[in-house]
mmCIF file of C-alpha atoms and ligand atoms in Angstrom:
data_model
loop_
_atom_site.group_PDB
_atom_site.id
_atom_site.type_symbol
_atom_site.label_atom_id
_atom_site.label_comp_id
_atom_site.label_asym_id
_atom_site.label_seq_id
_atom_site.Cartn_x
_atom_site.Cartn_y
_atom_site.Cartn_z
ATOM 1 C CA MET F 1 119.157 144.243 108.674
ATOM 2 C CA ARG F 2 117.934 143.125 105.320
ATOM 3 C CA ARG F 3 115.592 146.044 104.316
ATOM 4 C CA PRO F 4 111.883 144.634 104.556
ATOM 5 C CA GLU F 5 109.717 144.097 102.194
ATOM 6 C CA VAL F 6 105.928 145.498 103.332
ATOM 7 C CA GLY F 7 103.183 146.505 100.863
ATOM 8 C CA ASP F 8 100.998 148.589 101.219
ATOM 9 C CA LEU F 9 98.659 148.433 103.574
ATOM 10 C CA ASN F 10 94.952 146.051 103.167
ATOM 11 C CA PRO F 11 93.313 144.431 106.220
ATOM 12 C CA PRO F 12 90.687 142.812 105.082
ATOM 13 C CA ASP F 13 86.913 144.471 104.659
ATOM 14 C CA ARG F 14 85.623 142.996 108.478
ATOM 15 C CA ILE F 15 82.509 143.800 110.383
ATOM 16 C CA LEU F 16 82.743 144.043 113.938
ATOM 17 C CA MET F 17 80.341 142.504 116.476
ATOM 18 C CA GLY F 18 82.964 141.591 118.475
ATOM 19 C CA PRO F 19 83.602 142.931 121.810
ATOM 20 C CA GLY F 20 85.628 145.759 120.596
ATOM 21 C CA PRO F 21 86.360 147.357 118.701
ATOM 22 C CA SER F 22 83.524 148.202 116.532
ATOM 23 C CA ASP F 23 82.413 149.380 113.362
ATOM 24 C CA VAL F 24 84.291 153.609 112.580
ATOM 25 C CA HIS F 25 81.657 155.567 111.326
ATOM 26 C CA PRO F 26 83.405 157.174 107.830
ATOM 27 C CA ARG F 27 83.047 160.467 109.213
ATOM 28 C CA VAL F 28 85.485 159.477 111.910
ATOM 29 C CA LEU F 29 87.933 158.432 110.055
ATOM 30 C CA ARG F 30 88.051 161.807 107.939
ATOM 31 C CA ALA F 31 88.558 163.489 110.805
ATOM 32 C CA MET F 32 91.501 161.698 111.931
ATOM 33 C CA SER F 33 93.259 162.709 108.396
ATOM 34 C CA THR F 34 92.857 166.119 109.013
ATOM 35 C CA PRO F 35 96.324 168.314 109.036
ATOM 36 C CA LEU F 36 98.327 167.946 112.998
ATOM 37 C CA VAL F 37 98.178 171.433 115.130
ATOM 38 C CA GLY F 38 100.644 171.513 118.308
ATOM 39 C CA HIS F 39 98.642 170.570 121.220
ATOM 40 C CA LEU F 40 99.421 174.266 122.771
ATOM 41 C CA ASP F 41 97.996 175.929 119.538
ATOM 42 C CA PRO F 42 94.907 178.009 120.173
ATOM 43 C CA ALA F 43 92.340 175.908 117.460
ATOM 44 C CA PHE F 44 93.497 172.697 119.390
ATOM 45 C CA ILE F 45 92.656 174.195 123.213
ATOM 46 C CA GLU F 46 89.458 175.102 121.384
ATOM 47 C CA ILE F 47 88.917 171.370 120.033
ATOM 48 C CA MET F 48 90.290 169.865 123.833
ATOM 49 C CA GLN F 49 87.024 172.186 125.004
ATOM 50 C CA GLU F 50 84.684 170.693 122.521
ATOM 51 C CA VAL F 51 85.736 167.272 122.936
ATOM 52 C CA GLN F 52 85.207 168.179 127.313
ATOM 53 C CA ALA F 53 81.905 170.392 126.709
ATOM 54 C CA LEU F 54 80.852 166.431 124.307
ATOM 55 C CA LEU F 55 81.692 164.198 127.027
ATOM 56 C CA ARG F 56 79.804 165.639 130.282
ATOM 57 C CA TYR F 57 76.760 165.666 127.445
ATOM 58 C CA ALA F 58 77.713 162.231 126.729
ATOM 59 C CA PHE F 59 78.362 160.960 130.291
ATOM 60 C CA ARG F 60 75.246 163.137 131.676
ATOM 61 C CA THR F 61 77.049 165.090 133.773
ATOM 62 C CA ASP F 62 78.273 168.616 134.498
ATOM 63 C CA ASN F 63 81.737 167.833 135.949
ATOM 64 C CA ARG F 64 84.843 169.860 135.207
ATOM 65 C CA TRP F 65 86.924 167.374 135.287
ATOM 66 C CA THR F 66 85.921 165.576 132.244
ATOM 67 C CA ILE F 67 88.432 163.888 130.601
ATOM 68 C CA PRO F 68 90.203 162.071 127.549
ATOM 69 C CA VAL F 69 92.852 160.173 129.052
ATOM 70 C CA SER F 70 95.871 159.462 126.354
ATOM 71 C CA GLY F 71 95.670 155.594 125.797
ATOM 72 C CA THR F 72 92.398 152.620 125.707
ATOM 73 C CA GLY F 73 90.136 152.217 127.769
ATOM 74 C CA SER F 74 92.331 150.727 129.949
ATOM 75 C CA ALA F 75 94.842 153.879 130.655
ATOM 76 C CA ALA F 76 91.550 155.480 131.771
ATOM 77 C CA MET F 77 90.190 153.121 134.337
ATOM 78 C CA GLU F 78 94.505 152.949 135.532
ATOM 79 C CA ALA F 79 94.379 156.713 135.825
ATOM 80 C CA ALA F 80 90.748 156.157 138.046
ATOM 81 C CA PHE F 81 92.165 153.433 140.291
ATOM 82 C CA ALA F 82 95.429 154.892 140.401
ATOM 83 C CA ASN F 83 94.713 158.717 141.603
ATOM 84 C CA VAL F 84 91.614 157.897 143.573
ATOM 85 C CA VAL F 85 93.029 154.509 145.174
ATOM 86 C CA GLU F 86 95.595 155.414 148.310
ATOM 87 C CA PRO F 87 98.404 153.439 149.694
ATOM 88 C CA GLY F 88 95.934 151.892 152.392
ATOM 89 C CA ASP F 89 92.795 152.108 151.098
ATOM 90 C CA VAL F 90 90.361 149.500 151.391
ATOM 91 C CA VAL F 91 89.167 148.839 147.912
ATOM 92 C CA LEU F 92 86.367 146.453 147.267
ATOM 93 C CA VAL F 93 85.813 145.556 144.078
ATOM 94 C CA PRO F 94 83.516 143.000 142.190
ATOM 95 C CA THR F 95 84.602 138.619 140.739
ATOM 96 C CA ASN F 96 81.416 138.504 138.787
ATOM 97 C CA GLY F 97 83.635 138.756 135.792
ATOM 98 C CA TYR F 98 87.054 139.215 133.954
ATOM 99 C CA PHE F 99 87.157 143.672 134.480
ATOM 100 C CA GLY F 100 86.615 143.152 137.579
ATOM 101 C CA ALA F 101 89.556 141.506 137.907
ATOM 102 C CA ARG F 102 91.482 143.842 136.353
ATOM 103 C CA MET F 103 89.917 146.177 138.410
ATOM 104 C CA ASP F 104 91.613 143.985 141.815
ATOM 105 C CA SER F 105 95.066 144.636 139.649
ATOM 106 C CA MET F 106 95.095 148.220 139.481
ATOM 107 C CA ALA F 107 93.750 148.710 142.803
ATOM 108 C CA ARG F 108 96.270 146.521 144.688
ATOM 109 C CA ARG F 109 99.220 148.334 142.313
ATOM 110 C CA ALA F 110 97.513 151.714 143.536
ATOM 111 C CA GLY F 111 98.685 149.872 147.080
ATOM 112 C CA GLY F 112 94.821 149.095 147.658
ATOM 113 C CA GLN F 113 94.100 146.826 150.369
ATOM 114 C CA VAL F 114 91.695 144.520 147.667
ATOM 115 C CA VAL F 115 88.542 143.349 149.409
ATOM 116 C CA HIS F 116 85.901 141.788 147.653
ATOM 117 C CA VAL F 117 81.919 141.083 146.904
ATOM 118 C CA HIS F 118 81.012 137.934 145.250
ATOM 119 C CA ALA F 119 78.524 137.279 142.211
ATOM 120 C CA PRO F 120 78.782 133.856 139.303
ATOM 121 C CA TRP F 121 80.157 135.372 136.230
ATOM 122 C CA GLY F 122 77.341 136.001 133.758
ATOM 123 C CA GLU F 123 75.275 137.876 136.966
ATOM 124 C CA PRO F 124 75.303 141.377 137.962
ATOM 125 C CA LEU F 125 76.249 142.597 141.807
ATOM 126 C CA ASP F 126 72.548 142.189 144.613
ATOM 127 C CA PRO F 127 72.675 144.913 146.288
ATOM 128 C CA ASP F 128 72.557 143.243 149.302
ATOM 129 C CA ASP F 129 75.685 141.522 148.999
ATOM 130 C CA VAL F 130 77.558 145.339 148.245
ATOM 131 C CA ARG F 131 75.386 146.416 151.326
ATOM 132 C CA ALA F 132 77.458 142.661 153.389
ATOM 133 C CA ALA F 133 80.552 143.707 152.559
ATOM 134 C CA PHE F 134 80.639 147.297 153.464
ATOM 135 C CA GLU F 135 79.387 145.888 156.445
ATOM 136 C CA GLU F 136 82.666 143.366 156.855
ATOM 137 C CA HIS F 137 84.973 145.219 155.401
ATOM 138 C CA ARG F 138 84.514 149.506 155.205
ATOM 139 C CA PRO F 139 86.211 150.189 151.979
ATOM 140 C CA ASP F 140 87.280 153.138 151.484
ATOM 141 C CA VAL F 141 86.798 152.812 147.702
ATOM 142 C CA PHE F 142 83.958 150.877 145.972
ATOM 143 C CA GLY F 143 84.508 150.030 142.169
ATOM 144 C CA PHE F 144 81.474 147.876 139.736
ATOM 145 C CA VAL F 145 81.194 147.373 136.147
ATOM 146 C CA HIS F 146 78.163 148.874 134.494
ATOM 147 C CA ALA F 147 78.094 147.132 131.207
ATOM 148 C CA GLU F 148 80.552 143.618 131.823
ATOM 149 C CA THR F 149 82.052 143.011 128.190
ATOM 150 C CA SER F 150 83.406 139.544 128.601
ATOM 151 C CA THR F 151 79.778 138.444 130.339
ATOM 152 C CA GLY F 152 77.492 140.339 128.368
ATOM 153 C CA ALA F 153 75.818 141.484 132.300
ATOM 154 C CA LEU F 154 73.949 144.951 132.878
ATOM 155 C CA GLN F 155 75.122 145.713 136.739
ATOM 156 C CA PRO F 156 71.376 147.222 137.258
ATOM 157 C CA SER F 157 70.252 149.121 140.018
ATOM 158 C CA VAL F 158 73.907 151.407 139.993
ATOM 159 C CA PRO F 159 71.825 154.525 142.121
ATOM 160 C CA GLU F 160 71.457 152.069 145.163
ATOM 161 C CA LEU F 161 74.852 150.887 145.835
ATOM 162 C CA THR F 162 76.082 154.126 144.923
ATOM 163 C CA ALA F 163 73.506 154.826 148.154
ATOM 164 C CA ILE F 164 74.907 152.042 150.491
ATOM 165 C CA ALA F 165 78.697 153.463 148.871
ATOM 166 C CA HIS F 166 78.090 156.893 149.849
ATOM 167 C CA GLU F 167 75.976 156.284 153.679
ATOM 168 C CA ALA F 168 79.762 154.727 154.306
ATOM 169 C CA GLY F 169 81.634 158.105 152.909
ATOM 170 C CA ALA F 170 83.057 155.783 150.396
ATOM 171 C CA PHE F 171 84.233 156.521 146.602
ATOM 172 C CA VAL F 172 82.207 155.065 143.827
ATOM 173 C CA ILE F 173 84.415 154.316 140.724
ATOM 174 C CA ALA F 174 82.438 153.035 138.085
ATOM 175 C CA ASP F 175 83.554 150.818 134.772
ATOM 176 C CA THR F 176 81.677 152.032 131.666
ATOM 177 C CA VAL F 177 83.633 150.639 129.321
ATOM 178 C CA THR F 178 80.588 149.402 127.613
ATOM 179 C CA SER F 179 78.035 151.954 128.175
ATOM 180 C CA LEU F 180 79.174 154.657 128.107
ATOM 181 C CA GLY F 181 77.051 155.099 124.539
ATOM 182 C CA GLY F 182 75.038 152.682 123.913
ATOM 183 C CA VAL F 183 72.763 151.937 126.925
ATOM 184 C CA GLU F 184 71.500 154.445 130.081
ATOM 185 C CA LEU F 185 73.990 156.216 132.238
ATOM 186 C CA ARG F 186 73.928 158.298 134.350
ATOM 187 C CA VAL F 187 76.395 159.720 136.031
ATOM 188 C CA ASP F 188 75.038 161.980 138.079
ATOM 189 C CA GLU F 189 71.781 161.498 138.649
ATOM 190 C CA TRP F 190 73.063 157.875 139.340
ATOM 191 C CA ASP F 191 75.979 160.098 142.452
ATOM 192 C CA ILE F 192 78.927 158.170 140.695
ATOM 193 C CA ASP F 193 81.836 159.806 141.544
ATOM 194 C CA VAL F 194 84.737 159.029 138.551
ATOM 195 C CA ALA F 195 83.583 156.864 135.745
ATOM 196 C CA TYR F 196 85.663 155.826 132.891
ATOM 197 C CA SER F 197 85.785 154.876 129.607
ATOM 198 C CA GLY F 198 86.721 153.822 126.203
ATOM 199 C CA GLY F 199 86.919 155.213 122.318
ATOM 200 C CA GLN F 200 85.900 151.901 120.681
ATOM 201 C CA LYS F 201 83.157 150.223 122.327
ATOM 202 C CA CYS F 202 79.833 151.716 121.616
ATOM 203 C CA LEU F 203 80.917 155.556 120.377
ATOM 204 C CA SER F 204 82.864 153.581 117.635
ATOM 205 C CA CYS F 205 86.173 155.431 117.752
ATOM 206 C CA PRO F 206 88.977 153.771 117.326
ATOM 207 C CA PRO F 207 90.906 152.943 120.268
ATOM 208 C CA GLY F 208 93.472 156.490 121.783
ATOM 209 C CA ALA F 209 91.726 158.234 123.878
ATOM 210 C CA SER F 210 89.917 157.713 126.949
ATOM 211 C CA PRO F 211 86.859 159.129 128.880
ATOM 212 C CA LEU F 212 87.640 159.912 132.349
ATOM 213 C CA THR F 213 85.084 161.958 135.178
ATOM 214 C CA LEU F 214 85.670 162.661 138.659
ATOM 215 C CA ASN F 215 83.349 164.702 140.014
ATOM 216 C CA ASP F 216 84.362 167.342 143.060
ATOM 217 C CA ARG F 217 84.621 165.161 145.779
ATOM 218 C CA ALA F 218 86.870 162.793 144.315
ATOM 219 C CA PHE F 219 89.132 165.729 142.362
ATOM 220 C CA ASP F 220 89.402 166.832 146.362
ATOM 221 C CA LYS F 221 90.621 163.392 147.481
ATOM 222 C CA VAL F 222 92.827 162.853 144.930
ATOM 223 C CA ARG F 223 94.636 166.837 144.773
ATOM 224 C CA ASN F 224 94.378 165.760 149.276
ATOM 225 C CA ARG F 225 96.829 163.162 148.761
ATOM 226 C CA GLY F 226 99.371 162.221 151.090
ATOM 227 C CA GLU F 227 101.742 160.300 148.953
ATOM 228 C CA LEU F 228 102.432 160.896 145.164
ATOM 229 C CA VAL F 229 100.523 158.826 142.705
ATOM 230 C CA ARG F 230 102.957 156.654 141.643
ATOM 231 C CA SER F 231 101.903 156.973 137.840
ATOM 232 C CA TRP F 232 103.603 159.978 136.552
ATOM 233 C CA TYR F 233 101.780 159.629 133.358
ATOM 234 C CA LEU F 234 98.845 159.470 134.557
ATOM 235 C CA ASP F 235 98.645 161.793 137.875
ATOM 236 C CA VAL F 236 95.034 163.521 137.465
ATOM 237 C CA GLY F 237 96.967 166.038 139.426
ATOM 238 C CA LEU F 238 99.457 167.078 136.479
ATOM 239 C CA LEU F 239 96.693 166.482 134.025
ATOM 240 C CA GLU F 240 94.852 169.167 135.432
ATOM 241 C CA SER F 241 98.453 171.161 134.335
ATOM 242 C CA TYR F 242 97.483 170.730 130.918
ATOM 243 C CA TRP F 243 93.179 170.412 130.779
ATOM 244 C CA GLY F 244 92.933 173.545 133.500
ATOM 245 C CA GLU F 245 93.566 176.894 133.083
ATOM 246 C CA ASP F 246 97.330 176.749 133.237
ATOM 247 C CA ARG F 247 97.034 174.651 129.302
ATOM 248 C CA SER F 248 100.921 173.791 130.185
ATOM 249 C CA TYR F 249 102.808 171.421 128.782
ATOM 250 C CA HIS F 250 102.403 167.343 130.424
ATOM 251 C CA HIS F 251 102.497 164.904 127.672
ATOM 252 C CA THR F 252 101.774 165.391 123.736
ATOM 253 C CA ALA F 253 98.251 165.168 123.222
ATOM 254 C CA PRO F 254 97.655 162.642 120.946
ATOM 255 C CA ILE F 255 95.838 164.919 118.663
ATOM 256 C CA THR F 256 94.643 162.171 115.920
ATOM 257 C CA ALA F 257 93.154 160.452 118.598
ATOM 258 C CA ILE F 258 91.507 163.315 120.044
ATOM 259 C CA TYR F 259 89.538 164.882 116.497
ATOM 260 C CA GLY F 260 88.475 161.223 116.651
ATOM 261 C CA LEU F 261 86.673 161.009 119.575
ATOM 262 C CA ARG F 262 85.999 164.425 119.056
ATOM 263 C CA GLU F 263 83.970 163.363 115.350
ATOM 264 C CA ALA F 264 82.634 160.411 117.417
ATOM 265 C CA LEU F 265 81.113 162.562 120.077
ATOM 266 C CA ARG F 266 79.686 164.568 117.428
ATOM 267 C CA LEU F 267 77.962 161.956 115.780
ATOM 268 C CA VAL F 268 76.803 161.052 119.774
ATOM 269 C CA ALA F 269 75.614 164.387 120.320
ATOM 270 C CA GLU F 270 73.536 164.676 116.447
ATOM 271 C CA GLU F 271 71.797 161.166 117.307
ATOM 272 C CA GLY F 272 70.957 162.508 120.780
ATOM 273 C CA ILE F 273 72.023 160.316 124.085
ATOM 274 C CA GLU F 274 68.562 158.718 124.882
ATOM 275 C CA GLU F 275 67.990 158.554 121.035
ATOM 276 C CA ARG F 276 70.718 156.710 120.878
ATOM 277 C CA TRP F 277 70.979 153.840 124.087
ATOM 278 C CA ALA F 278 66.998 153.429 121.994
ATOM 279 C CA ARG F 279 68.641 152.495 119.391
ATOM 280 C CA HIS F 280 70.879 150.427 120.529
ATOM 281 C CA LEU F 281 67.871 148.149 122.822
ATOM 282 C CA HIS F 282 66.010 148.161 119.465
ATOM 283 C CA VAL F 283 68.646 146.614 117.495
ATOM 284 C CA ALA F 284 70.052 144.406 120.012
ATOM 285 C CA GLY F 285 66.351 143.592 120.876
ATOM 286 C CA ALA F 286 66.115 141.712 117.404
ATOM 287 C CA LEU F 287 69.636 140.213 117.499
ATOM 288 C CA LYS F 288 68.302 138.647 120.994
ATOM 289 C CA ALA F 289 65.088 137.825 119.637
ATOM 290 C CA GLY F 290 66.482 136.348 116.344
ATOM 291 C CA VAL F 291 68.987 133.663 118.193
ATOM 292 C CA GLU F 292 66.143 132.747 120.363
ATOM 293 C CA ALA F 293 64.266 132.129 118.203
ATOM 294 C CA MET F 294 66.677 130.120 116.141
ATOM 295 C CA GLY F 295 66.909 128.010 119.367
ATOM 296 C CA LEU F 296 69.960 129.262 121.401
ATOM 297 C CA GLN F 297 69.649 131.395 124.819
ATOM 298 C CA MET F 298 70.921 134.266 125.969
ATOM 299 C CA ASN F 299 73.681 133.726 129.157
ATOM 300 C CA PRO F 300 71.290 136.291 130.893
ATOM 301 C CA ARG F 301 69.213 136.447 132.682
ATOM 302 C CA ASP F 302 66.127 138.920 130.257
ATOM 303 C CA GLU F 303 66.524 142.027 133.764
ATOM 304 C CA PHE F 304 70.595 141.997 133.172
ATOM 305 C CA TRP F 305 70.545 141.477 129.823
ATOM 306 C CA LEU F 306 73.309 144.218 128.194
ATOM 307 C CA PRO F 307 72.134 145.581 124.518
ATOM 308 C CA SER F 308 76.178 146.603 123.719
ATOM 309 C CA LEU F 309 77.314 143.076 124.504
ATOM 310 C CA ASN F 310 74.821 140.179 123.707
ATOM 311 C CA ALA F 311 76.642 136.433 125.327
ATOM 312 C CA VAL F 312 74.515 133.409 123.601
ATOM 313 C CA ARG F 313 74.970 130.126 125.597
ATOM 314 C CA ILE F 314 76.524 127.350 122.793
ATOM 315 C CA PRO F 315 75.395 124.159 123.034
ATOM 316 C CA GLU F 316 78.128 121.184 124.344
ATOM 317 C CA GLY F 317 79.995 119.844 121.245
ATOM 318 C CA ILE F 318 80.356 123.465 119.288
ATOM 319 C CA ASP F 319 83.867 124.694 119.354
ATOM 320 C CA ALA F 320 83.823 128.717 119.716
ATOM 321 C CA LYS F 321 86.853 129.029 118.401
ATOM 322 C CA ALA F 322 86.585 127.034 115.237
ATOM 323 C CA LEU F 323 82.641 129.151 114.886
ATOM 324 C CA CYS F 324 84.546 132.486 115.584
ATOM 325 C CA ARG F 325 87.314 131.586 112.945
ATOM 326 C CA HIS F 326 84.447 130.360 110.086
ATOM 327 C CA ILE F 327 82.144 133.287 110.360
ATOM 328 C CA LEU F 328 85.148 136.397 110.277
ATOM 329 C CA ILE F 329 87.187 134.358 107.533
ATOM 330 C CA THR F 330 83.517 133.118 105.280
ATOM 331 C CA HIS F 331 81.375 136.097 106.460
ATOM 332 C CA GLY F 332 83.292 138.868 107.627
ATOM 333 C CA VAL F 333 81.841 139.348 110.184
ATOM 334 C CA GLU F 334 84.250 139.311 113.593
ATOM 335 C CA ILE F 335 82.176 138.140 116.901
ATOM 336 C CA ALA F 336 84.214 136.262 120.164
ATOM 337 C CA GLY F 337 84.215 133.387 122.875
ATOM 338 C CA GLY F 338 83.841 132.749 126.246
ATOM 339 C CA LEU F 339 86.789 134.568 128.775
ATOM 340 C CA GLY F 340 87.304 132.436 131.786
ATOM 341 C CA ASP F 341 84.865 130.578 133.929
ATOM 342 C CA LEU F 342 82.544 130.977 130.203
ATOM 343 C CA ALA F 343 85.074 130.108 127.846
ATOM 344 C CA GLY F 344 83.902 127.985 125.523
ATOM 345 C CA LYS F 345 79.961 128.165 126.855
ATOM 346 C CA ILE F 346 78.927 131.300 125.335
ATOM 347 C CA ILE F 347 80.200 133.291 121.819
ATOM 348 C CA ARG F 348 80.018 137.327 122.728
ATOM 349 C CA ILE F 349 78.436 139.575 120.340
ATOM 350 C CA GLY F 350 79.117 142.992 119.768
ATOM 351 C CA CYS F 351 76.066 145.362 119.100
ATOM 352 C CA MET F 352 78.005 148.918 119.501
ATOM 353 C CA GLY F 353 77.832 152.443 117.942
ATOM 354 C CA HIS F 354 77.840 152.358 114.411
ATOM 355 C CA SER F 355 78.086 148.985 114.151
ATOM 356 C CA ALA F 356 74.747 148.446 115.975
ATOM 357 C CA GLN F 357 72.894 148.616 112.804
ATOM 358 C CA PRO F 358 69.593 145.949 111.258
ATOM 359 C CA ARG F 359 71.631 145.060 108.443
ATOM 360 C CA ASN F 360 74.645 144.288 110.408
ATOM 361 C CA VAL F 361 72.318 141.512 112.437
ATOM 362 C CA LEU F 362 70.660 140.874 109.560
ATOM 363 C CA ASN F 363 73.621 139.481 108.222
ATOM 364 C CA LEU F 364 74.746 137.718 110.760
ATOM 365 C CA LEU F 365 71.845 135.135 111.976
ATOM 366 C CA PRO F 366 72.898 133.262 108.468
ATOM 367 C CA ALA F 367 76.406 133.482 109.265
ATOM 368 C CA LEU F 368 75.484 131.483 112.133
ATOM 369 C CA ALA F 369 73.579 129.497 111.310
ATOM 370 C CA ASP F 370 75.959 128.911 108.822
ATOM 371 C CA GLY F 371 78.534 128.613 111.504
ATOM 372 C CA PHE F 372 76.730 126.102 113.619
ATOM 373 C CA ALA F 373 75.753 123.650 110.368
ATOM 374 C CA GLN F 374 79.683 123.280 109.885
ATOM 375 C CA GLN F 375 79.846 121.631 113.248
ATOM 376 C CA GLY F 376 76.473 119.646 112.600
ATOM 377 C CA ILE F 377 74.244 121.650 113.912
ATOM 378 C CA GLU F 378 71.378 122.796 112.610
ATOM 379 C CA LEU F 379 69.550 125.956 113.866
ATOM 380 C CA ASP F 380 66.650 127.278 111.995
ATOM 381 C CA ALA F 381 67.862 130.301 109.950
ATOM 382 C CA ALA F 382 64.424 131.250 108.858
ATOM 383 C CA ALA F 383 62.453 131.987 111.827
ATOM 384 C CA GLY F 384 65.898 133.732 113.431
ATOM 385 C CA LEU F 385 65.539 136.225 110.705
ATOM 386 C CA ALA F 386 61.623 136.563 110.672
ATOM 387 C CA ALA F 387 61.607 137.113 114.459
ATOM 388 C CA ALA F 388 64.469 139.210 113.888
ATOM 389 C CA ALA F 389 62.652 141.294 110.808
ATOM 390 C CA GLY F 390 59.776 140.956 114.126
ATOM 391 C CA ALA F 391 61.191 142.923 116.037
ATOM 392 C CA LEU F 392 62.991 145.969 113.473
ATOM 393 C CA GLU F 393 59.439 146.836 112.528
ATOM 394 C CA THR F 394 57.827 147.626 115.955
ATOM 395 C CA ASP F 395 59.088 150.578 117.730
HETATM 396 C C1 PLP K 401 87.488 147.221 126.959
HETATM 397 C C2 PLP K 401 86.782 146.608 128.096
HETATM 398 C C3 PLP K 401 87.834 147.310 129.005
HETATM 399 C C4 PLP K 401 89.714 147.878 129.049
HETATM 400 O O1 PLP K 401 90.079 148.810 127.745
HETATM 401 P P1 PLP K 401 90.738 148.375 126.531
HETATM 402 O O2 PLP K 401 90.361 149.714 125.766
HETATM 403 O O3 PLP K 401 91.215 147.649 126.141
HETATM 404 O O4 PLP K 401 92.115 148.792 127.383
HETATM 405 C C5 PLP K 401 88.003 148.129 130.237
HETATM 406 N N1 PLP K 401 86.798 147.623 130.941
HETATM 407 C C6 PLP K 401 85.811 146.733 130.384
HETATM 408 C C7 PLP K 401 84.379 146.658 130.979
HETATM 409 C C8 PLP K 401 85.539 146.731 128.533
HETATM 410 O O5 PLP K 401 85.274 146.399 128.245
#
């Protein structure tokens, strides 16, 4: 085997406005270059407790069992399903997006019997449909996606959904990967039993440590399982030995990822969680006003527009892949095309965390117009910029 000739690492300088990852604040990158301590060092135990307190703040919860799972958002997601779903449990999941389908797949692997509640891609679940699905299937666990990154649709009326589930004695698992730290989310007030998230969306942290919170009721279900959790690595009962009182070794925590998450969450706390939600609304509102003034349409209706992920419809004849590539290579901005039922029909523009800045919106609108012009469609970039600037001036 010849010795490979590999030069210095020199990734291009991008602005990340796709479905994640988002741009990372320099303070987070600095925190991630500080020296390692051991995962059982008393100094690290203190850092763990700080991260837990900061996570509770961001989730708006008092749940004792709130930790960063080692891995990306999908690891926290798998931890939620693998632990809460017991073999034979009936698990109700949505069909209105890519991540609902991933819930289906994970619940099955945990031994669950999956049943569905339907809504078209790009629309949220209707509480009446959820109620009907509960009557028909009597599920033990209900999963829903608060912010569907594949469609740009926000799930409103969360307290109504959790009430339906709890009246039936079921447990609720919420995917909050693209909402935590970006749009209003109140785990305790909305009575969510289990919520998981990721670092690289609205928390603007490199992927690697992913938030998970369980209330006591869900934790008791996990503790009283008749069968072992099918994942050793993600077994909440085993993780408790490290994150709980014992502080004994389970697996080596990703120290650097936890440093990064700590700093990202510290930025959230400094800004204030509600102020951060307001910033996302404000900046993404300007983006929305801009694209609409340029003659484009948002895919979701205004009532369930998701500020952190803006799904914009593209006219027939536009090649989304070529469009995104042009904007990436020529303008240095990452955005994405659609998935599943919406492939070729939308583009997805993230407005998450550190990327949710006015100047990014003002840069992107002309870049978007240029990308469309490359494919022979003229958009009114000046009108877009004027509308966005106008929206940014209001509060
Ligand atoms: C990104 C995402 C995930 C998965 O997170 P990864 O970090 O990619 O593993 C899950 N759910 C939603 C809604 C997401 O946007």
